[in-house]
Amino acid sequence: MYPEYMVAPIREDLTSAGFEQLMTAEEVEQALSSTEGTVLVAVNSVCGCAAAKARPALKMAVASSDKKPAKLVTVFAGMEQDAVAKAREHMLPYPPSSPSIALFKDGELVHMIERYHIEGNELNRIVDNLKGAFEAYC
């Protein structure tokens, strides 16, 4: 686990853009067990690719899309372990990955962006990937 003073501004990067920080497994279960609507889940991280690509792409895609997920949530890898583990249960069969981004529709995982899609990609391609998923599912 990281010191809270270190992760607070990283959390705020997404919460200030409208993402709800989920701190417990129960909060994750409640957010993802809905059988109606879309939920975008960001697995946040302290790593460089989260700072340089994942968080900016999330914010840009949400801000510039006509169609958007109904709910935006985030969990923080390396911090709230139970919340992250519960989110990752819902992301199976994909292996644990941070950062990562998952889109759920009506309680089902419909789109997944894993770390290797983020760190080895250009920012605008990640934004376009997200916007395409929003267009298809939201």
PDB file of C-alpha atoms in Angstrom:
ATOM      1  CA  MET A   1       0.000   0.000   0.000  1.00  0.00           C
ATOM      2  CA  TYR A   2       1.078   3.531  -0.724  1.00  0.00           C
ATOM      3  CA  PRO A   3       0.891   6.465   1.694  1.00  0.00           C
ATOM      4  CA  GLU A   4      -2.445   8.262   1.337  1.00  0.00           C
ATOM      5  CA  TYR A   5      -0.730  11.642   0.849  1.00  0.00           C
ATOM      6  CA  MET A   6       0.857  10.166  -2.268  1.00  0.00           C
ATOM      7  CA  VAL A   7      -2.328   8.785  -3.820  1.00  0.00           C
ATOM      8  CA  ALA A   8      -4.743  11.589  -2.840  1.00  0.00           C
ATOM      9  CA  PRO A   9      -3.922  13.783  -5.858  1.00  0.00           C
ATOM     10  CA  ILE A  10      -4.020  10.739  -8.132  1.00  0.00           C
ATOM     11  CA  ARG A  11      -7.488   9.848  -6.841  1.00  0.00           C
ATOM     12  CA  GLU A  12      -8.580  13.447  -7.304  1.00  0.00           C
ATOM     13  CA  ASP A  13      -7.465  13.390 -10.930  1.00  0.00           C
ATOM     14  CA  LEU A  14     -10.444  11.120 -11.669  1.00  0.00           C
ATOM     15  CA  THR A  15     -12.900  12.132  -8.941  1.00  0.00           C
ATOM     16  CA  SER A  16     -12.680  15.765 -10.069  1.00  0.00           C
ATOM     17  CA  ALA A  17     -13.736  14.531 -13.522  1.00  0.00           C
ATOM     18  CA  GLY A  18     -16.883  12.863 -12.164  1.00  0.00           C
ATOM     19  CA  PHE A  19     -15.627   9.399 -11.195  1.00  0.00           C
ATOM     20  CA  GLU A  20     -16.819   7.948  -7.892  1.00  0.00           C
ATOM     21  CA  GLN A  21     -14.030   6.393  -5.805  1.00  0.00           C
ATOM     22  CA  LEU A  22     -15.162   2.963  -4.598  1.00  0.00           C
ATOM     23  CA  MET A  23     -13.452   1.994  -1.348  1.00  0.00           C
ATOM     24  CA  THR A  24     -15.021  -1.353  -0.419  1.00  0.00           C
ATOM     25  CA  ALA A  25     -15.981  -4.608  -2.075  1.00  0.00           C
ATOM     26  CA  GLU A  26     -19.601  -3.855  -1.166  1.00  0.00           C
ATOM     27  CA  GLU A  27     -19.504  -0.528  -3.023  1.00  0.00           C
ATOM     28  CA  VAL A  28     -18.051  -2.260  -6.084  1.00  0.00           C
ATOM     29  CA  GLU A  29     -20.666  -5.001  -5.963  1.00  0.00           C
ATOM     30  CA  GLN A  30     -23.450  -2.455  -5.681  1.00  0.00           C
ATOM     31  CA  ALA A  31     -22.101  -0.433  -8.627  1.00  0.00           C
ATOM     32  CA  LEU A  32     -21.563  -3.441 -10.895  1.00  0.00           C
ATOM     33  CA  SER A  33     -24.527  -5.629 -10.011  1.00  0.00           C
ATOM     34  CA  SER A  34     -26.994  -3.287 -11.658  1.00  0.00           C
ATOM     35  CA  THR A  35     -28.879  -4.961 -14.465  1.00  0.00           C
ATOM     36  CA  GLU A  36     -29.638  -1.678 -16.208  1.00  0.00           C
ATOM     37  CA  GLY A  37     -27.372   0.904 -17.765  1.00  0.00           C
ATOM     38  CA  THR A  38     -23.661   1.334 -18.328  1.00  0.00           C
ATOM     39  CA  VAL A  39     -20.812   1.612 -15.841  1.00  0.00           C
ATOM     40  CA  LEU A  40     -17.240   2.564 -16.695  1.00  0.00           C
ATOM     41  CA  VAL A  41     -14.658   1.221 -14.224  1.00  0.00           C
ATOM     42  CA  ALA A  42     -11.145   2.647 -14.095  1.00  0.00           C
ATOM     43  CA  VAL A  43      -8.539   0.664 -12.181  1.00  0.00           C
ATOM     44  CA  ASN A  44      -6.290   3.546 -11.196  1.00  0.00           C
ATOM     45  CA  SER A  45      -2.593   3.225 -10.441  1.00  0.00           C
ATOM     46  CA  VAL A  46       0.495   5.218  -9.453  1.00  0.00           C
ATOM     47  CA  CYS A  47       2.387   4.062 -12.546  1.00  0.00           C
ATOM     48  CA  GLY A  48       3.543   6.344 -15.326  1.00  0.00           C
ATOM     49  CA  CYS A  49       1.215   4.930 -17.982  1.00  0.00           C
ATOM     50  CA  ALA A  50      -1.770   5.689 -15.742  1.00  0.00           C
ATOM     51  CA  ALA A  51      -0.585   9.284 -15.362  1.00  0.00           C
ATOM     52  CA  ALA A  52       0.434   9.849 -18.971  1.00  0.00           C
ATOM     53  CA  LYS A  53      -2.236   7.866 -20.792  1.00  0.00           C
ATOM     54  CA  ALA A  54      -5.018   6.132 -18.844  1.00  0.00           C
ATOM     55  CA  ARG A  55      -6.335   9.017 -16.745  1.00  0.00           C
ATOM     56  CA  PRO A  56      -5.990  11.633 -19.514  1.00  0.00           C
ATOM     57  CA  ALA A  57      -7.690   9.291 -22.000  1.00  0.00           C
ATOM     58  CA  LEU A  58     -10.554   8.619 -19.613  1.00  0.00           C
ATOM     59  CA  LYS A  59     -11.112  12.320 -18.982  1.00  0.00           C
ATOM     60  CA  MET A  60     -10.825  13.255 -22.654  1.00  0.00           C
ATOM     61  CA  ALA A  61     -13.173  10.497 -23.834  1.00  0.00           C
ATOM     62  CA  VAL A  62     -15.837  11.294 -21.253  1.00  0.00           C
ATOM     63  CA  ALA A  63     -15.605  15.046 -21.884  1.00  0.00           C
ATOM     64  CA  SER A  64     -15.769  14.783 -25.675  1.00  0.00           C
ATOM     65  CA  SER A  65     -18.306  11.984 -26.229  1.00  0.00           C
ATOM     66  CA  ASP A  66     -21.950  12.540 -27.030  1.00  0.00           C
ATOM     67  CA  LYS A  67     -22.773   9.106 -25.630  1.00  0.00           C
ATOM     68  CA  LYS A  68     -21.341   8.377 -22.188  1.00  0.00           C
ATOM     69  CA  PRO A  69     -21.607   5.702 -19.525  1.00  0.00           C
ATOM     70  CA  ALA A  70     -24.356   6.353 -17.000  1.00  0.00           C
ATOM     71  CA  LYS A  71     -21.942   5.829 -14.116  1.00  0.00           C
ATOM     72  CA  LEU A  72     -18.197   6.455 -13.771  1.00  0.00           C
ATOM     73  CA  VAL A  73     -16.357   4.644 -10.976  1.00  0.00           C
ATOM     74  CA  THR A  74     -12.767   3.958  -9.998  1.00  0.00           C
ATOM     75  CA  VAL A  75     -10.814   1.642  -7.718  1.00  0.00           C
ATOM     76  CA  PHE A  76      -7.176   2.119  -6.782  1.00  0.00           C
ATOM     77  CA  ALA A  77      -4.717  -0.733  -7.295  1.00  0.00           C
ATOM     78  CA  GLY A  78      -2.323  -1.074  -4.393  1.00  0.00           C
ATOM     79  CA  MET A  79      -4.709   0.565  -1.948  1.00  0.00           C
ATOM     80  CA  GLU A  80      -8.216  -0.775  -1.270  1.00  0.00           C
ATOM     81  CA  GLN A  81      -7.391  -4.408  -1.959  1.00  0.00           C
ATOM     82  CA  ASP A  82     -10.877  -5.819  -1.362  1.00  0.00           C
ATOM     83  CA  ALA A  83     -12.503  -3.270  -3.684  1.00  0.00           C
ATOM     84  CA  VAL A  84      -9.951  -3.931  -6.414  1.00  0.00           C
ATOM     85  CA  ALA A  85     -10.292  -7.716  -6.024  1.00  0.00           C
ATOM     86  CA  LYS A  86     -14.083  -7.470  -6.339  1.00  0.00           C
ATOM     87  CA  ALA A  87     -13.811  -5.289  -9.441  1.00  0.00           C
ATOM     88  CA  ARG A  88     -11.378  -7.763 -10.974  1.00  0.00           C
ATOM     89  CA  GLU A  89     -13.800 -10.630 -10.292  1.00  0.00           C
ATOM     90  CA  HIS A  90     -16.266  -8.838 -12.535  1.00  0.00           C
ATOM     91  CA  MET A  91     -13.556  -8.387 -15.189  1.00  0.00           C
ATOM     92  CA  LEU A  92     -12.851 -12.090 -15.613  1.00  0.00           C
ATOM     93  CA  PRO A  93     -11.636 -13.769 -17.797  1.00  0.00           C
ATOM     94  CA  TYR A  94      -9.172 -10.889 -18.147  1.00  0.00           C
ATOM     95  CA  PRO A  95      -6.148 -11.161 -15.838  1.00  0.00           C
ATOM     96  CA  PRO A  96      -5.465  -8.489 -13.201  1.00  0.00           C
ATOM     97  CA  SER A  97      -4.094  -5.382 -14.830  1.00  0.00           C
ATOM     98  CA  SER A  98      -3.463  -1.868 -13.635  1.00  0.00           C
ATOM     99  CA  PRO A  99      -4.210   0.499 -14.972  1.00  0.00           C
ATOM    100  CA  SER A 100      -7.151  -0.927 -16.848  1.00  0.00           C
ATOM    101  CA  ILE A 101     -10.558   0.218 -18.005  1.00  0.00           C
ATOM    102  CA  ALA A 102     -13.744  -1.829 -18.205  1.00  0.00           C
ATOM    103  CA  LEU A 103     -17.167  -0.969 -19.569  1.00  0.00           C
ATOM    104  CA  PHE A 104     -20.204  -2.851 -18.285  1.00  0.00           C
ATOM    105  CA  LYS A 105     -23.667  -2.785 -19.811  1.00  0.00           C
ATOM    106  CA  ASP A 106     -26.644  -4.189 -17.945  1.00  0.00           C
ATOM    107  CA  GLY A 107     -24.274  -5.943 -15.527  1.00  0.00           C
ATOM    108  CA  GLU A 108     -22.156  -7.607 -18.257  1.00  0.00           C
ATOM    109  CA  LEU A 109     -18.572  -6.786 -19.228  1.00  0.00           C
ATOM    110  CA  VAL A 110     -18.724  -5.537 -22.824  1.00  0.00           C
ATOM    111  CA  HIS A 111     -15.369  -3.796 -23.377  1.00  0.00           C
ATOM    112  CA  MET A 112     -11.953  -4.111 -21.737  1.00  0.00           C
ATOM    113  CA  ILE A 113      -8.754  -2.127 -22.090  1.00  0.00           C
ATOM    114  CA  GLU A 114      -5.813  -3.805 -20.383  1.00  0.00           C
ATOM    115  CA  ARG A 115      -2.508  -2.258 -19.340  1.00  0.00           C
ATOM    116  CA  TYR A 116      -0.727  -3.455 -22.469  1.00  0.00           C
ATOM    117  CA  HIS A 117      -3.346  -1.601 -24.571  1.00  0.00           C
ATOM    118  CA  ILE A 118      -2.517   1.548 -22.598  1.00  0.00           C
ATOM    119  CA  GLU A 119       1.253   1.589 -22.121  1.00  0.00           C
ATOM    120  CA  GLY A 120       2.061   0.619 -25.706  1.00  0.00           C
ATOM    121  CA  ASN A 121      -0.426   2.960 -27.345  1.00  0.00           C
ATOM    122  CA  GLU A 122      -0.811   6.614 -28.238  1.00  0.00           C
ATOM    123  CA  LEU A 123      -3.138   8.720 -26.093  1.00  0.00           C
ATOM    124  CA  ASN A 124      -5.472   9.585 -28.980  1.00  0.00           C
ATOM    125  CA  ARG A 125      -5.876   5.925 -29.922  1.00  0.00           C
ATOM    126  CA  ILE A 126      -6.958   5.118 -26.355  1.00  0.00           C
ATOM    127  CA  VAL A 127      -9.421   8.019 -26.447  1.00  0.00           C
ATOM    128  CA  ASP A 128     -10.793   6.787 -29.786  1.00  0.00           C
ATOM    129  CA  ASN A 129     -11.060   3.247 -28.405  1.00  0.00           C
ATOM    130  CA  LEU A 130     -13.119   4.502 -25.451  1.00  0.00           C
ATOM    131  CA  LYS A 131     -15.304   6.744 -27.599  1.00  0.00           C
ATOM    132  CA  GLY A 132     -15.990   3.828 -29.932  1.00  0.00           C
ATOM    133  CA  ALA A 133     -17.037   1.680 -26.989  1.00  0.00           C
ATOM    134  CA  PHE A 134     -19.287   4.472 -25.671  1.00  0.00           C
ATOM    135  CA  GLU A 135     -20.887   4.803 -29.112  1.00  0.00           C
ATOM    136  CA  ALA A 136     -21.483   1.063 -29.346  1.00  0.00           C
ATOM    137  CA  TYR A 137     -22.790   0.416 -25.840  1.00  0.00           C
ATOM    138  CA  CYS A 138     -24.032   3.637 -24.205  1.00  0.00           C
TER     139      CYS A 138
END
